[in-house]
CSV table of C-alpha atoms in Angstrom, one decimal:
chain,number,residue,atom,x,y,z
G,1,UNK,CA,-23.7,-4.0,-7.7
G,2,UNK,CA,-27.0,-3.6,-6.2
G,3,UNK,CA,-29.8,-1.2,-7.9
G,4,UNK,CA,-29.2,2.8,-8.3
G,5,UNK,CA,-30.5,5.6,-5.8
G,6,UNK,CA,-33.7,5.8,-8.7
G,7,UNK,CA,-35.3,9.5,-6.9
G,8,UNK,CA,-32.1,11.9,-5.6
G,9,UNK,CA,-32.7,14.6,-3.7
G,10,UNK,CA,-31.3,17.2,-5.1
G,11,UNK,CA,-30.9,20.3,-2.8
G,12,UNK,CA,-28.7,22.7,-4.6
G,13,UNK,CA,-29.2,25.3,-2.1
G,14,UNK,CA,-27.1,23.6,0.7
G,15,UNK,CA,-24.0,25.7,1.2
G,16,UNK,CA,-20.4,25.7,3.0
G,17,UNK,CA,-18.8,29.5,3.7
G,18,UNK,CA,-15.5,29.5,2.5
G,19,UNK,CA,-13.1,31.6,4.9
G,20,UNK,CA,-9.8,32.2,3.3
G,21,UNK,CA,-8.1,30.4,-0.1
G,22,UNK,CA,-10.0,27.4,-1.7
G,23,UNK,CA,-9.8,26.4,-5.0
G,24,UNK,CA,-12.2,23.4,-6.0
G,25,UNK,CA,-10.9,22.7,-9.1
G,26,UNK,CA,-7.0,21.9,-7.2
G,27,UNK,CA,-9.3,19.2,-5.4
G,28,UNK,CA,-10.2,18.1,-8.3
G,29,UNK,CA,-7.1,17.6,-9.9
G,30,UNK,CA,-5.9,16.0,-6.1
G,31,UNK,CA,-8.4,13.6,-6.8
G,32,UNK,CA,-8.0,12.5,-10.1
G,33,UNK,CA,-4.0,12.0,-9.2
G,34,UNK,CA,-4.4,10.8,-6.0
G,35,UNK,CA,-7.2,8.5,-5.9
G,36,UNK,CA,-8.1,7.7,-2.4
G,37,UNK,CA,-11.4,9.9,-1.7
G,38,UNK,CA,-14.1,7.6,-3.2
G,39,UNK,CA,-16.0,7.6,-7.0
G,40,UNK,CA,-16.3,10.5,-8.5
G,41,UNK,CA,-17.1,12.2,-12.0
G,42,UNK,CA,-15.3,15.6,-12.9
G,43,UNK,CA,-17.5,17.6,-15.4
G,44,UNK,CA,-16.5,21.1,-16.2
G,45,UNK,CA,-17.2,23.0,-12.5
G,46,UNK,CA,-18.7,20.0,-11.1
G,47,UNK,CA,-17.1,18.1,-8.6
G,48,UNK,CA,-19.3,14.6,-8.2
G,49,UNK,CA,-18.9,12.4,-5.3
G,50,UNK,CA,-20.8,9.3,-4.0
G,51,UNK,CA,-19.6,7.7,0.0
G,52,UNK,CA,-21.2,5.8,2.4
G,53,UNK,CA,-22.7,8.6,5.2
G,54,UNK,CA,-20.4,8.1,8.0
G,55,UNK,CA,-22.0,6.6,10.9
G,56,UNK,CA,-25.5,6.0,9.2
G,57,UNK,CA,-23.9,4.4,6.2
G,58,UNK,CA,-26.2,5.3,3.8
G,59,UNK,CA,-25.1,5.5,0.5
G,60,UNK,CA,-24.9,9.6,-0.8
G,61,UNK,CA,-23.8,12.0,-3.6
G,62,UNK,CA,-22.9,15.0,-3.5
G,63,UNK,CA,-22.7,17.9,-6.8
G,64,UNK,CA,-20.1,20.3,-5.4
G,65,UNK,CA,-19.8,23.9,-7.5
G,66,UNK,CA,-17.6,26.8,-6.4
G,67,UNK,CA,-20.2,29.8,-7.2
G,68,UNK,CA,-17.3,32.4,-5.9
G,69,UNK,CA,-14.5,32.7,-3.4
G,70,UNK,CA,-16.8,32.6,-0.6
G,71,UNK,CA,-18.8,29.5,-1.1
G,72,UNK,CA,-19.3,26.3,-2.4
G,73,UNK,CA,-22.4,25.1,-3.2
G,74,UNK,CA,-23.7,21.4,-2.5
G,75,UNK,CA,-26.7,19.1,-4.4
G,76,UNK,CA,-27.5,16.7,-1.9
G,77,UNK,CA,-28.5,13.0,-3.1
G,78,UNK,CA,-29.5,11.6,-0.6
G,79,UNK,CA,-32.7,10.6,2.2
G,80,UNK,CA,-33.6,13.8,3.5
G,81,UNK,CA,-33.1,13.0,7.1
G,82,UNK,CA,-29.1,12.9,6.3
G,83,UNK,CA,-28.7,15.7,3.6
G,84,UNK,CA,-27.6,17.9,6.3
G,85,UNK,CA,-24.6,15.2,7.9
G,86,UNK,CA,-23.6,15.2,3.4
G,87,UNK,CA,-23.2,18.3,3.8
G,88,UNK,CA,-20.9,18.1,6.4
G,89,UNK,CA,-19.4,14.9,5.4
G,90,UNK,CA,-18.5,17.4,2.5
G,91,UNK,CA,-17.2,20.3,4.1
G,92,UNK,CA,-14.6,17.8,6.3
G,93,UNK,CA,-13.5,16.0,2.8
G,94,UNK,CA,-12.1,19.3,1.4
G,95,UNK,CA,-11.3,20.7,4.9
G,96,UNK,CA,-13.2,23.7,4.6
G,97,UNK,CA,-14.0,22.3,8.4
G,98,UNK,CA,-10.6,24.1,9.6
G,99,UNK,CA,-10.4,28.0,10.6
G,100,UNK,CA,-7.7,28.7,7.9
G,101,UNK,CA,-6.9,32.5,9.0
G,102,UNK,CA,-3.1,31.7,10.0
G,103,UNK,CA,-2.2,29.5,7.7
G,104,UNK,CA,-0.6,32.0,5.1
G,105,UNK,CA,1.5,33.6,8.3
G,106,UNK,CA,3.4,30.4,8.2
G,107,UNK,CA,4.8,31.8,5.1
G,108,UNK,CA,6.1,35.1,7.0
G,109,UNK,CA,9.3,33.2,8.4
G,110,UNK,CA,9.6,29.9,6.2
G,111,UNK,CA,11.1,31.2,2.6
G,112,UNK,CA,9.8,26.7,1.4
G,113,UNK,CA,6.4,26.9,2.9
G,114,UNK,CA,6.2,30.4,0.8
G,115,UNK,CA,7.2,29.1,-2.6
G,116,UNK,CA,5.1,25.9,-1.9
G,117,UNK,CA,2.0,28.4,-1.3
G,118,UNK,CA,2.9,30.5,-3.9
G,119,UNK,CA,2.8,27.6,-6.0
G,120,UNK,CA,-0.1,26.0,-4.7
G,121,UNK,CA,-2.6,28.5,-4.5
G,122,UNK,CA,-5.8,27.2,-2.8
G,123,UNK,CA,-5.0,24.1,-2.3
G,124,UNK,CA,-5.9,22.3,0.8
G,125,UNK,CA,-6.0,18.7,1.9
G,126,UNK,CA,-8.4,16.4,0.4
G,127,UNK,CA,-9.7,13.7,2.4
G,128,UNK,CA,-11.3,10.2,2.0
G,129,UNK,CA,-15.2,10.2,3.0
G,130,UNK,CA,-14.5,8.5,6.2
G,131,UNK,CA,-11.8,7.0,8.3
G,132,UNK,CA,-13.1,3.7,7.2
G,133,UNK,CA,-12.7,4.6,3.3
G,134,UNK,CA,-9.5,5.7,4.5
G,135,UNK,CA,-8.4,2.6,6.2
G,136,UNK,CA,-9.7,0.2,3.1
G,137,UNK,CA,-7.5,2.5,1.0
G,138,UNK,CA,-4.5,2.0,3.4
G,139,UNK,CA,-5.0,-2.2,3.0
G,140,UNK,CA,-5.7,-1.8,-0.6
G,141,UNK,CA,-2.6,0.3,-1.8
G,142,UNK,CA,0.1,-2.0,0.9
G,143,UNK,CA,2.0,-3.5,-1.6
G,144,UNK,CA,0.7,-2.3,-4.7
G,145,UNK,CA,0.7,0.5,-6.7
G,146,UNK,CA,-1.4,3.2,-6.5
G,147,UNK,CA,-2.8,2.4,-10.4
G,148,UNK,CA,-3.8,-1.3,-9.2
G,149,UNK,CA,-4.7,-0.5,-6.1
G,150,UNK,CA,-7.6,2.0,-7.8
G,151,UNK,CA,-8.8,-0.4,-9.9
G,152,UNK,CA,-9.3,-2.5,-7.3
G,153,UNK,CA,-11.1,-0.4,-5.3
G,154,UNK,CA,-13.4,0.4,-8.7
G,155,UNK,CA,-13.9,-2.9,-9.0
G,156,UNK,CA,-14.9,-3.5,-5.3
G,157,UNK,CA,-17.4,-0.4,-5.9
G,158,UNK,CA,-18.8,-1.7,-9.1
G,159,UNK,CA,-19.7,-5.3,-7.2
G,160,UNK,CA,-20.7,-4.4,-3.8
G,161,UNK,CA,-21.2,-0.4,-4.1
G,162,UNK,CA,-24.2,2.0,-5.0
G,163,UNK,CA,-24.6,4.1,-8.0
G,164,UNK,CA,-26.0,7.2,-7.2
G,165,UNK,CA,-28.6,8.3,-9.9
G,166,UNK,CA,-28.5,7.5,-13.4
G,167,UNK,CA,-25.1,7.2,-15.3
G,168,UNK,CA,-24.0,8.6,-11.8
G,169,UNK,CA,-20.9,8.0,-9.6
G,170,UNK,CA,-20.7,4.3,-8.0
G,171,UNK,CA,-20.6,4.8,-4.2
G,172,UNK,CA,-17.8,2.5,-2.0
G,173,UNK,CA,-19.4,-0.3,-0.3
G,174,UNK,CA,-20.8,0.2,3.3
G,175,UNK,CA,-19.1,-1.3,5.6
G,176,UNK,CA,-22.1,-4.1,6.5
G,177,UNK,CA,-21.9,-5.4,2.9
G,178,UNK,CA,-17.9,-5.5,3.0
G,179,UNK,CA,-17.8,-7.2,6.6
G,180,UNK,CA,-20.0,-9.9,5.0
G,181,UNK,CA,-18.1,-10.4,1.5
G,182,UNK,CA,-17.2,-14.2,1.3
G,183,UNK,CA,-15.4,-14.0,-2.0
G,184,UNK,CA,-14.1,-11.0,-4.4
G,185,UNK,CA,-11.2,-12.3,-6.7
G,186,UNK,CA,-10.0,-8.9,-7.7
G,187,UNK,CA,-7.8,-8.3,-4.0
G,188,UNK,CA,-7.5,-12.0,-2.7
G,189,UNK,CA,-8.5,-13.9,0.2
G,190,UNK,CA,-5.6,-12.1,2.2
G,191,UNK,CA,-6.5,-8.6,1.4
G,192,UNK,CA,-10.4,-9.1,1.6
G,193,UNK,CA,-9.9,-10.8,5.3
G,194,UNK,CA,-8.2,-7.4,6.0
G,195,UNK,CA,-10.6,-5.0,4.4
G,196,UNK,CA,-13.5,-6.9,6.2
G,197,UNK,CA,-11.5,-6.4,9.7
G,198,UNK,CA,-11.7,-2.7,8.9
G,199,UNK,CA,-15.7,-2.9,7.8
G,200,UNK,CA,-16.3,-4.7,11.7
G,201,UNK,CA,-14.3,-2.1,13.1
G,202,UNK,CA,-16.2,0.9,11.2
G,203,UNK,CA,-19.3,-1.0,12.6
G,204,UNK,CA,-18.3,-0.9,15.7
G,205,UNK,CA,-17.2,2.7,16.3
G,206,UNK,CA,-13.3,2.1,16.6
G,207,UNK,CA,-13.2,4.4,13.0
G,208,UNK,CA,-15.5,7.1,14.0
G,209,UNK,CA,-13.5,10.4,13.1
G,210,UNK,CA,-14.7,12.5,16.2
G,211,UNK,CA,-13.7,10.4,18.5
G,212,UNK,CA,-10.4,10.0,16.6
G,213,UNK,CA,-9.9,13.8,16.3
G,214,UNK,CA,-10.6,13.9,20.3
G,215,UNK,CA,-7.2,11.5,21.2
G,216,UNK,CA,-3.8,12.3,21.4
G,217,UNK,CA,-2.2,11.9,18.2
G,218,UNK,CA,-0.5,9.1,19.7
G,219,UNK,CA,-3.5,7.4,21.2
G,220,UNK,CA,-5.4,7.3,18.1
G,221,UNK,CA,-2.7,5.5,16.1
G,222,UNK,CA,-2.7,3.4,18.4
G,223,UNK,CA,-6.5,2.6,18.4
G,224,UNK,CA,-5.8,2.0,14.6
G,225,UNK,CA,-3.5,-0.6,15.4
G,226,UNK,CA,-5.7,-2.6,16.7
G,227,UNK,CA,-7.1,-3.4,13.4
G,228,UNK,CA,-5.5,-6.1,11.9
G,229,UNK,CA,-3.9,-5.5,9.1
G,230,UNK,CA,-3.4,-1.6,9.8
G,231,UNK,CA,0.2,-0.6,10.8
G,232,UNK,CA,2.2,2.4,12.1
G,233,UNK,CA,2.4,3.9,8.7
G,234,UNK,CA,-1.3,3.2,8.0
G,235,UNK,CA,-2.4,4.6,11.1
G,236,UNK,CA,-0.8,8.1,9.9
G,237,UNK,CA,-2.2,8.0,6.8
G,238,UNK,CA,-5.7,7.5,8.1
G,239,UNK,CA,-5.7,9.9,10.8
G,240,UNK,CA,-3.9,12.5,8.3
G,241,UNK,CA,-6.2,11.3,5.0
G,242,UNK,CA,-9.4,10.3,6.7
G,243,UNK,CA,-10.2,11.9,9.9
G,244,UNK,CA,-8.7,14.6,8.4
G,245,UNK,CA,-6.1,15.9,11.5
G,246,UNK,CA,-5.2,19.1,10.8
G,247,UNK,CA,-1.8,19.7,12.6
G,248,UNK,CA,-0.1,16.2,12.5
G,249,UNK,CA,3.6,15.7,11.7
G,250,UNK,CA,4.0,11.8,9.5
G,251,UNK,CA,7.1,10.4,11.2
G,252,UNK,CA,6.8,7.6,8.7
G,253,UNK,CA,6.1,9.4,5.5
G,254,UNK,CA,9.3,8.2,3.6
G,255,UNK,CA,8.6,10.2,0.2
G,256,UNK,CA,7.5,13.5,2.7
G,257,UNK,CA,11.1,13.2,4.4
G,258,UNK,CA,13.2,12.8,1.3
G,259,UNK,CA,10.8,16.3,-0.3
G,260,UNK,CA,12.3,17.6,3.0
G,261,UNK,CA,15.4,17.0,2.6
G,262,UNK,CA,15.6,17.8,-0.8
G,263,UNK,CA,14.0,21.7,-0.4
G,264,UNK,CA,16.0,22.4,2.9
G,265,UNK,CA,19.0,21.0,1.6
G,266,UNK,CA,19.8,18.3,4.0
G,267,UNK,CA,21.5,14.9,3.8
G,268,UNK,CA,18.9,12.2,2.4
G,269,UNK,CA,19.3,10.1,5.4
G,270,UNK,CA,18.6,12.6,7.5
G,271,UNK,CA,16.5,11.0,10.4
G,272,UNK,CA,12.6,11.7,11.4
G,273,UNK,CA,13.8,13.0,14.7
G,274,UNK,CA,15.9,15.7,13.0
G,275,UNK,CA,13.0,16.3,10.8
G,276,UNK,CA,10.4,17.1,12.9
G,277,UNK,CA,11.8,20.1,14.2
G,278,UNK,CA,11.3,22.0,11.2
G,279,UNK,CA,7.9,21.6,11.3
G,280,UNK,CA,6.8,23.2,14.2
G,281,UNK,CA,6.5,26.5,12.6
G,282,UNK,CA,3.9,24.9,10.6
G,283,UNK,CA,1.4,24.6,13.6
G,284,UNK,CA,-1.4,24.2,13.6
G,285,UNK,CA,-1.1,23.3,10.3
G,286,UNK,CA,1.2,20.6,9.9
G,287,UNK,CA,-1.0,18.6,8.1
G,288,UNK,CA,-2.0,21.1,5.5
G,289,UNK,CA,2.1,22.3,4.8
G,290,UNK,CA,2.6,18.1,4.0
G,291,UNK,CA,-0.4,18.3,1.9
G,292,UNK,CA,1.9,20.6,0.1
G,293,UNK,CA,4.9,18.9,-0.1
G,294,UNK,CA,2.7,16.1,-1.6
G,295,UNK,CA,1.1,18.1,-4.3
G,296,UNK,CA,4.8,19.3,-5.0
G,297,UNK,CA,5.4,15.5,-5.4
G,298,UNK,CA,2.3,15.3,-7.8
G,299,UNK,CA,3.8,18.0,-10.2
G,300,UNK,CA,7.6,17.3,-10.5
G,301,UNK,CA,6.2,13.1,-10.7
G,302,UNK,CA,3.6,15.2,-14.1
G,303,UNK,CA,7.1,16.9,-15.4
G,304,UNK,CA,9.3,14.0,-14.9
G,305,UNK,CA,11.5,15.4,-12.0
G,306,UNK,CA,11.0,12.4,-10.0
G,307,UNK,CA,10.1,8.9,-10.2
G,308,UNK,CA,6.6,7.7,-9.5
């Protein structure tokens, strides 16, 4: 792992307004379950991130504190130049990016949206730093579980990373050291060819999130797929979990469409074609009423409803 971040900058005073629900410590929780948005630390009201800074990819943390409803603080460690683009890096990761007024109307005239809000108070998505974090994630966890597939990624971190500060969180590789990684046992020559073919494309731009956010939904899957390694299903998952697309429907989600199926009491094999009707009184939030369905997921997989 190369040498720690020795002088932070720490600028508590950088801020993101908070229009509608948000609840930081449900992110937290998403986190620590989920596992794909990068190192972090949970300390009691403190949310600690590290990430490469998307397009500058220079290693950052960030300290994020809800002081009240209305705003989220952020301590910025970092080069001064970028504390503002951490900032926003932040605001995107826990999509307090997205005008949120009419979200809650979806409720009005879907009786499973409502419970799922009910139950989920505050709750939005939570992304991955980048599309690139996103897409290392998609190669990393693509026939492994999720348990393995985080250690792995820890492990990658911990070798080729950054550690932000003192005893702080370890930062993911940028995506100049991970192109040029000639050996790391932990994933494999296989894997590690893939997760380089991501790194070249984050390099060159084919990752950048507002350019991906700018396509047709269908365009920028396809751009993913250009990638070696990244598929259909990837694709979906990066644009949804990493650019951070806030009205996209994942024809390919598998475990989404059987959480479908099972709250509006359809047939299990009940196709994506048939399923994607039901979410058009979602938009523009399609993304965000999945997001809930997934966290659903989480809770019954806690209690021992469902199966991992």
């Amino acid at each position: 792992m190369t040498a720690p971040i020795l002088r932070p900058i720490d600028l508590p005073t950088g801020e993101i307004a908070v229009h509608g629900a948000f609840d930081l410590s449900a992110a937290s929780q998403w986190l620590a379950a989920a596992g794909p948005a990068g190192s972090f630390a949970i300390e009691p009201g403190v949310l600690r991130l590290a990430f490469p800074v998307e397009g500058a990819w220079t290693h950052a943390g960030a300290a994020i504190r809800q002081r009240s409803p209305g705003t989220v603080e952020v301590g910025v460690a970092a080069p001064v130049e970028i504390a503002a683009r951490v900032v926003a890096q932040v605001s995107r990761m826990l999509s307090l990016d997205v005008d949120e007024s009419g979200f809650d109307e979806i409720a009005s005239h879907d009786s499973v949206v409502r419970r799922l809000q009910a139950r989920h108070s505050g709750a939005r998505p939570v992304l991955s730093p980048s599309p690139y974090e996103a897409a290392c994630w998609a190669v990393l966890t693509q026939g492994m579980r999720i348990p393995q597939a985080m250690r792995f990624r820890e492990q990658l971190a911990v070798r080729h990373g950054r550690q932000i500060g003192e005893n702080g969180p370890v930062s993911f590789p940028s995506p100049q050291i991970l192109a040029e990684v000639g050996e790391e046992p932990s994933v494999g020559p296989f894997r590690l060819a893939r997760l380089r073919a991501v790194a070249r494309a984050a390099i060159d731009g084919r990752l950048a999130t507002e350019e991906l956010l700018a396509m047709p939904i269908s365009d920028a899957i396809a751009r993913l797929c250009t990638i070696p390694g990244i598929g259909a299903f990837s694709a979906e998952q990066i644009l949804l979990h990493g650019a951070g697309h806030p009205d996209l429907f994942p024809r390919l989600d598998t475990q989404l469409h059987q959480s479908l199926c099972a709250e509006y009491a359809l047939p299990p094999d009940t196709p994506p074609d048939e399923l994607e009707p039901l979410a058009e009184d979602w938009r523009p939030y399609r993304s965000w009423v999945t997001h809930l369905f997934r966290l659903d997921r989480l809770r019954k997989t806690a209690e021992g409803e469902v199966g991992d």
